[in-house]
Amino acid sequence: MLDNDYLARLPKNKLLAANQICTDYFEQNLKEDAGNVAFTLKILLEGVVPDIEQDIRPEIDASFAGFDIRRLILGRPSDQKKIFLIHRYVKALLARETIENPSLINTFLISLSSEEKGKIDALLSDIRNIIRESTAITDEFKRRLLKVVNSLQAELDKEYSDYRVFLDGMVEVSEAVGEAGENVKPVFDRVKELFGIADKVRKTKEALEAPMKPAALPTPPKQLPSPEATDDDQNE
């Protein structure tokens, strides 16, 4: 069966995880028996994808001597055929989810609240003023930094913001600090603050998507409590 290290690296979404397993198998990046892969996919997608064997093996009804008989037209599909058909279903479902609920499929998309957007917007406005009014930052670095600000601002106008844009902005400003020195530090401090807002939303989303740890049963008592004395016992 698929080892735990591989499973731990899969997305915490059934469709995305199944799609990754199928892709890795067909690209021969997954050294696993086709039967094990097909069985894992079947269990993972139970209730999500139809039973593949029944889906491609139509049945016809017949009767003989008063008994109903169901005769299978096709033989049992190969394990590789099962994986192929499961992958087809998964890709179709992914297409539907991408349209109906993109934040569930694109793990980098985050939904910022009005309050969070307001805080980020205020920080971006502050950053613009710092850049424009600074006499210590060269025109080249001003253009670079304003480009980052504009890309971050564009994310606030979307229903779902791309976390990668915030991450790229943080990296870009960090590199600018390394090249331009302390002159860019005030900009870096504010970008770091707004990145922290996006990062907190991202971590909250990951925590919600992670499988819940089953609650542990209470430790059984070492000794059963003695039965309470009855009224009859007390009267004796």
Coordinates of N, CA and C in Angstrom, one line a residue:
M1 N 0.8 -1.2 0.0 CA 0.0 0.0 0.0 C 0.9 1.3 0.0
L2 N 0.3 2.4 -0.3 CA 1.0 3.7 -0.3 C 1.6 4.0 1.0
D3 N 2.9 4.3 1.1 CA 3.5 4.6 2.3 C 3.1 5.9 3.0
N4 N 3.3 6.0 4.3 CA 2.8 7.1 5.0 C 3.5 8.4 4.6
D5 N 4.7 8.4 4.3 CA 5.4 9.6 3.9 C 4.8 10.2 2.6
Y6 N 4.5 9.3 1.7 CA 3.8 9.8 0.4 C 2.4 10.4 0.7
L7 N 1.7 9.7 1.5 CA 0.3 10.1 1.9 C 0.4 11.5 2.6
A8 N 1.4 11.7 3.4 CA 1.4 12.9 4.2 C 1.7 14.1 3.3
R9 N 2.3 13.9 2.1 CA 2.6 15.0 1.2 C 1.4 15.3 0.3
L10 N 0.4 14.5 0.3 CA -0.8 14.7 -0.6 C -1.6 15.9 -0.1
P11 N -2.3 16.6 -1.0 CA -3.2 17.6 -0.6 C -4.3 17.1 0.4
K12 N -4.8 18.0 1.3 CA -5.8 17.6 2.2 C -7.2 17.7 1.6
N13 N -7.3 17.4 0.4 CA -8.6 17.4 -0.3 C -8.7 16.1 -1.1
K14 N -9.8 15.4 -1.0 CA -9.9 14.1 -1.6 C -9.7 14.1 -3.1
L15 N -10.3 15.0 -3.8 CA -10.2 15.1 -5.2 C -8.8 15.4 -5.6
L16 N -8.2 16.4 -5.0 CA -6.8 16.8 -5.3 C -5.9 15.7 -5.0
A17 N -6.1 15.0 -3.9 CA -5.2 13.9 -3.5 C -5.3 12.7 -4.5
A18 N -6.6 12.4 -4.9 CA -6.8 11.3 -5.9 C -6.2 11.7 -7.2
N19 N -6.3 12.9 -7.6 CA -5.8 13.4 -8.9 C -4.2 13.3 -8.9
Q20 N -3.6 13.6 -7.7 CA -2.2 13.5 -7.6 C -1.7 12.0 -7.7
I21 N -2.5 11.2 -7.0 CA -2.1 9.7 -7.1 C -2.2 9.2 -8.5
C22 N -3.3 9.5 -9.2 CA -3.4 9.0 -10.6 C -2.3 9.6 -11.5
T23 N -2.0 10.9 -11.3 CA -1.0 11.5 -12.2 C 0.4 10.9 -11.9
D24 N 0.7 10.7 -10.6 CA 2.0 10.1 -10.3 C 2.1 8.6 -10.8
Y25 N 0.9 7.9 -10.8 CA 0.9 6.5 -11.3 C 1.2 6.5 -12.8
F26 N 0.5 7.3 -13.5 CA 0.6 7.3 -15.0 C 1.9 7.9 -15.5
E27 N 2.5 8.8 -14.7 CA 3.8 9.3 -15.0 C 4.9 8.4 -14.5
Q28 N 4.6 7.3 -13.9 CA 5.5 6.3 -13.4 C 6.4 6.9 -12.3
N29 N 5.9 7.8 -11.6 CA 6.6 8.4 -10.4 C 6.1 7.7 -9.2
L30 N 5.2 6.8 -9.3 CA 4.7 6.0 -8.1 C 4.9 4.6 -8.3
K31 N 5.9 4.0 -7.6 CA 6.3 2.6 -7.7 C 5.4 1.8 -6.8
E32 N 4.2 1.6 -7.3 CA 3.2 0.9 -6.5 C 2.4 0.0 -7.5
D33 N 2.0 -1.2 -7.0 CA 1.2 -2.1 -7.7 C -0.2 -1.5 -8.1
A34 N -0.6 -1.7 -9.3 CA -1.8 -1.1 -9.8 C -3.0 -1.5 -9.0
G35 N -3.0 -2.7 -8.5 CA -4.1 -3.2 -7.7 C -4.2 -2.4 -6.4
N36 N -3.1 -2.1 -5.8 CA -3.1 -1.3 -4.5 C -3.5 0.1 -4.8
V37 N -3.1 0.7 -5.9 CA -3.5 2.0 -6.2 C -5.0 2.1 -6.4
A38 N -5.5 1.2 -7.2 CA -6.9 1.2 -7.5 C -7.8 1.0 -6.2
F39 N -7.3 0.1 -5.4 CA -8.1 -0.1 -4.1 C -8.0 1.1 -3.2
T40 N -6.8 1.8 -3.1 CA -6.7 3.0 -2.3 C -7.6 4.1 -2.8
L41 N -7.7 4.3 -4.2 CA -8.5 5.3 -4.8 C -10.0 5.0 -4.5
K42 N -10.4 3.7 -4.6 CA -11.7 3.3 -4.3 C -12.2 3.7 -2.9
I43 N -11.3 3.4 -1.9 CA -11.6 3.7 -0.5 C -11.6 5.2 -0.3
L44 N -10.6 5.9 -0.9 CA -10.5 7.4 -0.7 C -11.7 8.1 -1.2
L45 N -12.3 7.6 -2.4 CA -13.3 8.3 -3.1 C -14.7 7.7 -2.9
E46 N -14.8 6.8 -1.9 CA -16.1 6.2 -1.6 C -17.2 7.2 -1.4
G47 N -18.3 7.1 -2.1 CA -19.3 8.1 -2.0 C -19.1 9.3 -2.8
V48 N -18.0 9.5 -3.4 CA -17.7 10.6 -4.3 C -17.7 10.2 -5.8
V49 N -17.1 9.1 -6.1 CA -17.0 8.6 -7.4 C -17.8 7.3 -7.5
P50 N -18.5 7.0 -8.5 CA -19.3 5.8 -8.6 C -18.4 4.5 -8.6
D51 N -19.0 3.4 -8.3 CA -18.3 2.2 -8.4 C -17.9 1.9 -9.8
I52 N -16.6 1.9 -10.0 CA -16.1 1.8 -11.4 C -16.4 0.5 -12.1
E53 N -16.3 -0.6 -11.3 CA -16.6 -1.9 -11.9 C -18.1 -1.9 -12.4
Q54 N -19.0 -1.4 -11.6 CA -20.4 -1.5 -12.0 C -20.7 -0.5 -13.1
D55 N -19.9 0.6 -13.1 CA -20.2 1.7 -14.1 C -19.8 1.2 -15.5
I56 N -18.8 0.4 -15.6 CA -18.4 0.0 -17.0 C -18.8 -1.5 -17.3
R57 N -19.5 -2.1 -16.4 CA -19.9 -3.5 -16.6 C -21.5 -3.5 -16.6
P58 N -22.1 -3.1 -17.7 CA -23.6 -3.1 -17.7 C -24.1 -4.6 -17.5
E59 N -25.3 -4.6 -16.9 CA -25.9 -5.9 -16.6 C -27.2 -6.0 -17.4
I60 N -27.6 -7.2 -17.8 CA -28.9 -7.4 -18.3 C -29.7 -8.5 -17.5
D61 N -31.0 -8.3 -17.4 CA -31.8 -9.2 -16.6 C -32.3 -10.3 -17.5
A62 N -32.3 -11.5 -16.9 CA -32.9 -12.6 -17.6 C -33.6 -13.5 -16.6
S63 N -34.4 -14.4 -17.0 CA -35.1 -15.3 -16.1 C -35.0 -16.7 -16.6
F64 N -35.0 -17.7 -15.7 CA -34.9 -19.1 -16.1 C -35.6 -19.9 -15.0
A65 N -36.6 -20.6 -15.4 CA -37.4 -21.5 -14.5 C -37.8 -20.7 -13.3
G66 N -38.3 -19.4 -13.5 CA -38.8 -18.7 -12.4 C -37.8 -17.9 -11.6
F67 N -36.5 -18.1 -11.9 CA -35.5 -17.4 -11.2 C -34.9 -16.3 -12.0
D68 N -34.7 -15.1 -11.3 CA -34.1 -14.0 -12.0 C -32.6 -14.2 -12.0
I69 N -32.0 -13.9 -13.2 CA -30.6 -14.1 -13.4 C -30.1 -12.7 -14.0
R70 N -28.9 -12.3 -13.4 CA -28.3 -11.1 -13.9 C -27.0 -11.6 -14.6
R71 N -26.8 -11.2 -15.9 CA -25.7 -11.7 -16.6 C -24.8 -10.5 -17.0
L72 N -23.5 -10.5 -16.7 CA -22.6 -9.5 -17.0 C -22.2 -9.5 -18.4
I73 N -22.3 -8.4 -19.1 CA -21.9 -8.4 -20.6 C -20.4 -8.3 -20.7
L74 N -19.7 -7.5 -19.8 CA -18.3 -7.4 -19.9 C -17.6 -8.0 -18.8
G75 N -16.3 -8.4 -19.0 CA -15.6 -9.0 -18.0 C -15.0 -8.0 -17.0
R76 N -14.3 -8.4 -16.0 CA -13.8 -7.5 -15.0 C -12.7 -6.6 -15.6
P77 N -12.7 -5.3 -15.4 CA -11.7 -4.4 -15.9 C -10.4 -4.6 -15.2
S78 N -9.3 -4.3 -15.9 CA -8.0 -4.4 -15.3 C -7.8 -3.3 -14.3
D79 N -6.9 -3.5 -13.4 CA -6.6 -2.4 -12.4 C -6.2 -1.1 -13.0
Q80 N -5.4 -1.2 -14.0 CA -5.0 0.0 -14.7 C -6.2 0.7 -15.4
K81 N -7.1 -0.1 -15.9 CA -8.3 0.5 -16.5 C -9.1 1.2 -15.4
K82 N -9.2 0.6 -14.3 CA -9.9 1.2 -13.1 C -9.3 2.6 -12.8
I83 N -8.0 2.6 -12.7 CA -7.3 3.9 -12.4 C -7.6 4.9 -13.4
F84 N -7.6 4.5 -14.7 CA -7.9 5.5 -15.8 C -9.3 6.0 -15.7
L85 N -10.3 5.2 -15.4 CA -11.6 5.6 -15.3 C -11.9 6.5 -14.1
I86 N -11.3 6.1 -13.0 CA -11.4 6.9 -11.7 C -10.8 8.3 -12.0
H87 N -9.7 8.3 -12.7 CA -9.0 9.6 -13.0 C -9.9 10.5 -13.9
R88 N -10.6 9.9 -14.8 CA -11.6 10.6 -15.7 C -12.7 11.3 -14.8
Y89 N -13.2 10.5 -13.9 CA -14.2 11.1 -13.0 C -13.7 12.2 -12.2
V90 N -12.5 12.0 -11.6 CA -11.9 13.0 -10.7 C -11.6 14.3 -11.5
K91 N -11.1 14.2 -12.7 CA -10.9 15.4 -13.5 C -12.2 16.2 -13.8
A92 N -13.2 15.4 -14.0 CA -14.5 16.1 -14.3 C -15.1 16.8 -13.0
L93 N -14.9 16.1 -11.9 CA -15.4 16.7 -10.6 C -14.5 17.9 -10.3
L94 N -13.3 17.8 -10.6 CA -12.4 19.0 -10.3 C -12.8 20.2 -11.1
A95 N -13.2 19.9 -12.4 CA -13.6 21.0 -13.2 C -14.9 21.7 -12.7
R96 N -15.8 20.8 -12.2 CA -17.0 21.4 -11.6 C -16.7 22.2 -10.3
E97 N -15.8 21.7 -9.4 CA -15.5 22.4 -8.2 C -14.7 23.6 -8.5
T98 N -13.9 23.6 -9.5 CA -13.2 24.9 -9.8 C -14.1 26.0 -10.2
I99 N -15.2 25.6 -10.8 CA -16.2 26.7 -11.2 C -17.1 27.0 -10.0
E100 N -17.6 26.0 -9.2 CA -18.5 26.3 -8.2 C -17.9 26.8 -6.9
N101 N -16.7 26.3 -6.5 CA -16.1 26.6 -5.3 C -14.5 26.6 -5.4
P102 N -14.0 27.5 -6.1 CA -12.5 27.5 -6.4 C -11.6 27.5 -5.2
S103 N -12.0 28.0 -4.1 CA -11.1 28.1 -2.9 C -10.9 26.7 -2.3
L104 N -11.8 25.7 -2.6 CA -11.6 24.4 -2.1 C -10.6 23.6 -2.9
I105 N -10.5 24.0 -4.2 CA -9.7 23.2 -5.1 C -8.3 23.8 -5.2
N106 N -8.2 25.2 -5.3 CA -6.9 25.8 -5.4 C -6.5 26.1 -3.9
T107 N -5.6 25.3 -3.4 CA -5.2 25.4 -2.0 C -4.5 26.7 -1.7
F108 N -4.1 27.5 -2.7 CA -3.4 28.7 -2.5 C -4.4 29.9 -2.4
L109 N -5.6 29.7 -2.7 CA -6.6 30.8 -2.6 C -7.1 30.9 -1.2
I110 N -7.2 32.2 -0.7 CA -7.7 32.4 0.6 C -8.8 33.5 0.6
S111 N -9.7 33.4 1.5 CA -10.8 34.3 1.6 C -10.6 35.3 2.7
L112 N -10.3 36.6 2.4 CA -10.0 37.6 3.4 C -11.3 38.3 3.8
S113 N -11.5 38.5 5.1 CA -12.7 39.2 5.5 C -12.6 40.7 5.2
S114 N -13.7 41.4 5.4 CA -13.7 42.8 5.1 C -12.8 43.5 6.1
E115 N -12.7 43.1 7.3 CA -11.8 43.7 8.3 C -10.3 43.4 7.9
E116 N -10.0 42.2 7.5 CA -8.6 41.9 7.1 C -8.3 42.7 5.8
K117 N -9.2 42.8 4.9 CA -8.9 43.6 3.7 C -8.7 45.1 4.0
G118 N -9.5 45.6 5.0 CA -9.3 47.0 5.4 C -7.9 47.2 6.0
K119 N -7.4 46.3 6.8 CA -6.1 46.4 7.4 C -5.0 46.4 6.4
I120 N -5.1 45.5 5.5 CA -4.1 45.4 4.4 C -4.2 46.6 3.5
D121 N -5.4 47.1 3.2 CA -5.5 48.3 2.4 C -4.8 49.5 3.0
A122 N -5.0 49.6 4.3 CA -4.4 50.8 5.1 C -2.9 50.6 5.0
L123 N -2.4 49.4 5.2 CA -0.9 49.2 5.1 C -0.4 49.5 3.8
L124 N -1.1 49.1 2.7 CA -0.6 49.4 1.4 C -0.6 50.9 1.1
S125 N -1.6 51.6 1.6 CA -1.6 53.1 1.4 C -0.5 53.7 2.1
D126 N -0.1 53.2 3.3 CA 1.0 53.7 4.1 C 2.3 53.5 3.3
I127 N 2.4 52.3 2.7 CA 3.6 51.9 2.0 C 3.8 52.8 0.8
R128 N 2.7 53.1 0.1 CA 2.8 54.0 -1.1 C 3.4 55.4 -0.6
N129 N 2.8 55.9 0.5 CA 3.3 57.2 1.0 C 4.8 57.2 1.3
I130 N 5.2 56.1 1.9 CA 6.6 56.0 2.3 C 7.5 56.0 1.1
I131 N 7.1 55.2 0.1 CA 7.9 55.1 -1.1 C 8.0 56.4 -1.9
R132 N 6.8 57.1 -2.0 CA 6.8 58.3 -2.8 C 7.5 59.5 -2.1
E133 N 7.4 59.5 -0.8 CA 8.0 60.6 -0.1 C 9.5 60.4 0.3
S134 N 10.0 59.2 0.1 CA 11.4 58.9 0.5 C 12.3 59.5 -0.5
T135 N 13.4 60.1 0.1 CA 14.5 60.7 -0.8 C 15.7 59.7 -0.8
A136 N 15.6 58.7 0.1 CA 16.7 57.8 0.2 C 16.6 56.6 -0.7
I137 N 15.4 56.3 -1.2 CA 15.1 55.1 -2.0 C 15.3 55.6 -3.5
T138 N 16.1 54.9 -4.2 CA 16.3 55.3 -5.7 C 15.0 55.0 -6.5
D139 N 15.0 55.7 -7.6 CA 13.8 55.5 -8.5 C 13.6 54.1 -9.0
E140 N 14.7 53.4 -9.2 CA 14.7 52.0 -9.6 C 13.9 51.1 -8.5
F141 N 14.4 51.3 -7.3 CA 13.7 50.5 -6.2 C 12.3 51.0 -5.9
K142 N 12.0 52.3 -6.2 CA 10.7 52.8 -6.0 C 9.7 52.0 -7.0
R143 N 10.2 51.9 -8.2 CA 9.4 51.2 -9.2 C 9.2 49.7 -8.8
R144 N 10.2 49.1 -8.4 CA 10.1 47.7 -7.9 C 9.1 47.5 -6.8
L145 N 9.2 48.4 -5.8 CA 8.3 48.3 -4.7 C 6.9 48.7 -5.0
L146 N 6.7 49.7 -5.8 CA 5.3 50.0 -6.2 C 4.7 48.9 -7.0
K147 N 5.5 48.2 -7.8 CA 4.9 47.1 -8.6 C 4.4 46.0 -7.6
V148 N 5.2 45.8 -6.5 CA 4.7 44.8 -5.5 C 3.4 45.3 -4.9
V149 N 3.4 46.6 -4.5 CA 2.2 47.1 -3.9 C 1.0 47.0 -4.8
N150 N 1.1 47.2 -6.1 CA 0.0 47.1 -7.0 C -0.5 45.7 -7.2
S151 N 0.4 44.8 -7.2 CA 0.0 43.4 -7.3 C -0.7 42.9 -6.0
L152 N -0.3 43.4 -4.9 CA -1.0 43.1 -3.6 C -2.4 43.7 -3.6
Q153 N -2.5 45.0 -4.1 CA -3.7 45.7 -4.1 C -4.7 45.0 -5.0
A154 N -4.3 44.4 -6.1 CA -5.1 43.7 -7.1 C -5.8 42.5 -6.4
E155 N -5.1 41.9 -5.5 CA -5.6 40.7 -4.8 C -6.8 41.1 -3.9
L156 N -6.8 42.3 -3.4 CA -7.9 42.7 -2.5 C -9.2 42.9 -3.2
D157 N -9.1 43.1 -4.5 CA -10.3 43.3 -5.3 C -10.9 42.0 -5.8
K158 N -10.4 40.9 -5.4 CA -10.9 39.6 -5.8 C -11.6 38.9 -4.7
E159 N -12.6 38.1 -5.1 CA -13.3 37.3 -4.0 C -12.4 36.4 -3.3
Y160 N -11.5 35.8 -4.0 CA -10.5 34.9 -3.4 C -9.1 35.4 -3.7
S161 N -8.2 35.7 -2.7 CA -6.9 36.2 -3.0 C -5.9 35.1 -3.0
D162 N -4.9 35.3 -3.9 CA -3.9 34.2 -4.1 C -2.7 34.4 -3.0
Y163 N -2.6 33.5 -2.1 CA -1.6 33.6 -1.1 C -0.2 33.7 -1.7
R164 N 0.0 33.1 -2.8 CA 1.4 33.1 -3.4 C 1.8 34.6 -3.8
V165 N 0.8 35.4 -4.1 CA 1.2 36.8 -4.4 C 1.7 37.5 -3.2
F166 N 1.1 37.2 -2.0 CA 1.6 37.8 -0.8 C 3.0 37.3 -0.4
L167 N 3.2 36.0 -0.7 CA 4.5 35.4 -0.4 C 5.6 35.9 -1.4
D168 N 5.2 36.1 -2.6 CA 6.2 36.6 -3.6 C 6.5 38.1 -3.2
G169 N 5.5 38.8 -2.8 CA 5.8 40.2 -2.4 C 6.7 40.3 -1.2
M170 N 6.5 39.4 -0.3 CA 7.4 39.4 0.9 C 8.8 39.1 0.5
V171 N 9.0 38.1 -0.4 CA 10.3 37.8 -0.9 C 11.0 38.9 -1.7
E172 N 10.2 39.6 -2.5 CA 10.7 40.7 -3.3 C 11.2 41.8 -2.5
V173 N 10.4 42.2 -1.5 CA 10.8 43.3 -0.6 C 12.0 42.9 0.3
S174 N 12.1 41.6 0.7 CA 13.2 41.1 1.4 C 14.5 41.3 0.6
E175 N 14.4 40.9 -0.7 CA 15.6 41.1 -1.5 C 15.9 42.5 -1.7
A176 N 14.9 43.4 -1.8 CA 15.2 44.8 -1.9 C 15.9 45.4 -0.7
V177 N 15.6 44.9 0.5 CA 16.2 45.3 1.7 C 17.7 44.9 1.6
G178 N 17.9 43.7 1.1 CA 19.3 43.2 1.0 C 20.1 44.0 0.1
E179 N 19.5 44.5 -1.0 CA 20.2 45.2 -2.0 C 20.3 46.7 -1.7
A180 N 19.2 47.3 -1.2 CA 19.2 48.7 -0.9 C 19.5 49.1 0.5
G181 N 19.5 48.2 1.4 CA 19.8 48.4 2.8 C 18.6 49.0 3.6
E182 N 18.9 49.7 4.7 CA 18.0 50.1 5.7 C 17.0 51.1 5.1
N183 N 17.2 51.7 3.9 CA 16.3 52.7 3.4 C 14.9 52.0 3.1
V184 N 14.9 50.7 2.8 CA 13.7 50.0 2.4 C 13.1 49.4 3.7
K185 N 13.7 49.5 4.8 CA 13.3 48.8 6.0 C 11.8 49.2 6.4
P186 N 11.4 50.5 6.4 CA 10.1 50.8 6.8 C 9.0 50.2 5.9
V187 N 9.4 50.0 4.6 CA 8.5 49.3 3.7 C 8.4 47.8 4.0
F188 N 9.5 47.2 4.3 CA 9.6 45.8 4.7 C 8.8 45.5 5.9
D189 N 8.8 46.4 6.9 CA 8.1 46.2 8.2 C 6.6 46.1 7.9
R190 N 6.1 47.0 7.0 CA 4.7 47.0 6.8 C 4.2 45.8 5.9
V191 N 5.1 45.5 4.9 CA 4.8 44.3 4.1 C 4.8 43.0 5.0
K192 N 5.7 43.0 5.9 CA 5.7 41.8 6.8 C 4.5 41.8 7.6
E193 N 3.9 42.9 8.0 CA 2.7 42.9 8.8 C 1.5 42.5 8.0
L194 N 1.4 42.9 6.8 CA 0.3 42.5 5.9 C 0.4 41.1 5.5
F195 N 1.6 40.6 5.3 CA 1.8 39.2 5.0 C 1.4 38.3 6.1
G196 N 1.6 38.8 7.4 CA 1.2 38.1 8.6 C -0.3 37.9 8.6
I197 N -1.0 38.9 8.1 CA -2.5 38.7 8.1 C -2.9 37.6 7.1
A198 N -2.3 37.7 5.9 CA -2.6 36.6 4.9 C -2.2 35.3 5.4
D199 N -1.0 35.2 6.0 CA -0.5 33.9 6.5 C -1.4 33.3 7.5
K200 N -1.9 34.1 8.4 CA -2.8 33.7 9.5 C -4.0 33.0 8.9
V201 N -4.6 33.7 7.8 CA -5.8 33.2 7.2 C -5.5 31.8 6.5
R202 N -4.3 31.8 5.9 CA -3.9 30.5 5.2 C -3.7 29.4 6.2
K203 N -3.1 29.6 7.4 CA -2.9 28.6 8.4 C -4.2 28.1 9.0
T204 N -5.2 29.1 9.1 CA -6.5 28.7 9.6 C -7.2 27.8 8.7
K205 N -7.1 28.1 7.4 CA -7.7 27.3 6.4 C -7.1 25.9 6.4
E206 N -5.8 25.8 6.5 CA -5.1 24.5 6.5 C -5.5 23.7 7.7
A207 N -5.7 24.4 8.9 CA -6.1 23.7 10.1 C -7.5 23.1 9.9
L208 N -8.4 23.8 9.2 CA -9.8 23.3 9.0 C -9.8 22.2 8.0
E209 N -8.8 22.2 7.1 CA -8.8 21.1 6.0 C -8.1 19.8 6.5
A210 N -7.3 20.0 7.6 CA -6.5 18.8 8.1 C -7.5 17.8 8.7
P211 N -7.2 16.5 8.6 CA -8.1 15.5 9.2 C -8.1 15.7 10.7
M212 N -9.3 15.5 11.3 CA -9.4 15.7 12.8 C -8.7 14.5 13.5
K213 N -8.0 14.8 14.5 CA -7.4 13.7 15.3 C -8.5 13.1 16.2
P214 N -8.7 11.7 16.1 CA -9.8 11.1 16.8 C -9.6 11.3 18.3
A215 N -10.7 11.6 19.0 CA -10.6 11.8 20.5 C -10.2 10.5 21.2
A216 N -9.3 10.6 22.1 CA -8.8 9.4 22.8 C -9.8 9.0 23.8
L217 N -10.0 7.7 24.0 CA -10.9 7.2 25.0 C -10.3 7.4 26.4
P218 N -11.1 7.7 27.4 CA -10.6 7.9 28.8 C -9.9 6.6 29.3
T219 N -8.9 6.8 30.0 CA -8.1 5.7 30.6 C -9.0 4.9 31.5
P220 N -9.2 3.6 31.3 CA -10.1 2.8 32.2 C -9.5 2.8 33.6
P221 N -10.4 2.8 34.6 CA -9.9 2.8 36.0 C -9.2 1.5 36.3
K222 N -8.2 1.6 37.2 CA -7.4 0.4 37.5 C -8.3 -0.6 38.4
Q223 N -9.3 0.0 39.1 CA -10.1 -0.8 39.9 C -11.5 -0.4 39.9
L224 N -12.4 -1.3 39.7 CA -13.8 -0.9 39.7 C -14.3 -0.3 41.0
P225 N -15.1 0.7 41.0 CA -15.5 1.3 42.3 C -16.4 0.3 43.0
S226 N -16.4 0.3 44.3 CA -17.2 -0.6 45.1 C -18.7 -0.2 45.0
P227 N -19.6 -1.1 45.0 CA -21.0 -0.7 44.9 C -21.5 0.1 46.1
E228 N -22.3 1.1 45.9 CA -22.8 1.9 47.0 C -23.7 1.0 47.9
A229 N -23.6 1.3 49.1 CA -24.4 0.6 50.1 C -25.9 0.9 49.9
T230 N -26.7 -0.1 50.0 CA -28.2 0.1 49.9 C -28.7 0.5 51.2
D231 N -30.0 1.0 51.2 CA -30.6 1.3 52.5 C -30.8 0.1 53.4
D232 N -31.0 -1.1 52.7 CA -31.2 -2.3 53.6 C -29.9 -2.6 54.2
D233 N -28.7 -2.4 53.5 CA -27.4 -2.7 54.1 C -27.2 -1.8 55.3
Q234 N -27.6 -0.5 55.2 CA -27.3 0.4 56.2 C -28.1 0.2 57.5
N235 N -29.4 -0.4 57.3 CA -30.2 -0.7 58.4 C -29.8 -1.9 59.2
E236 N -29.0 -2.8 58.5 CA -28.6 -4.0 59.2 C -27.6 -3.7 60.4

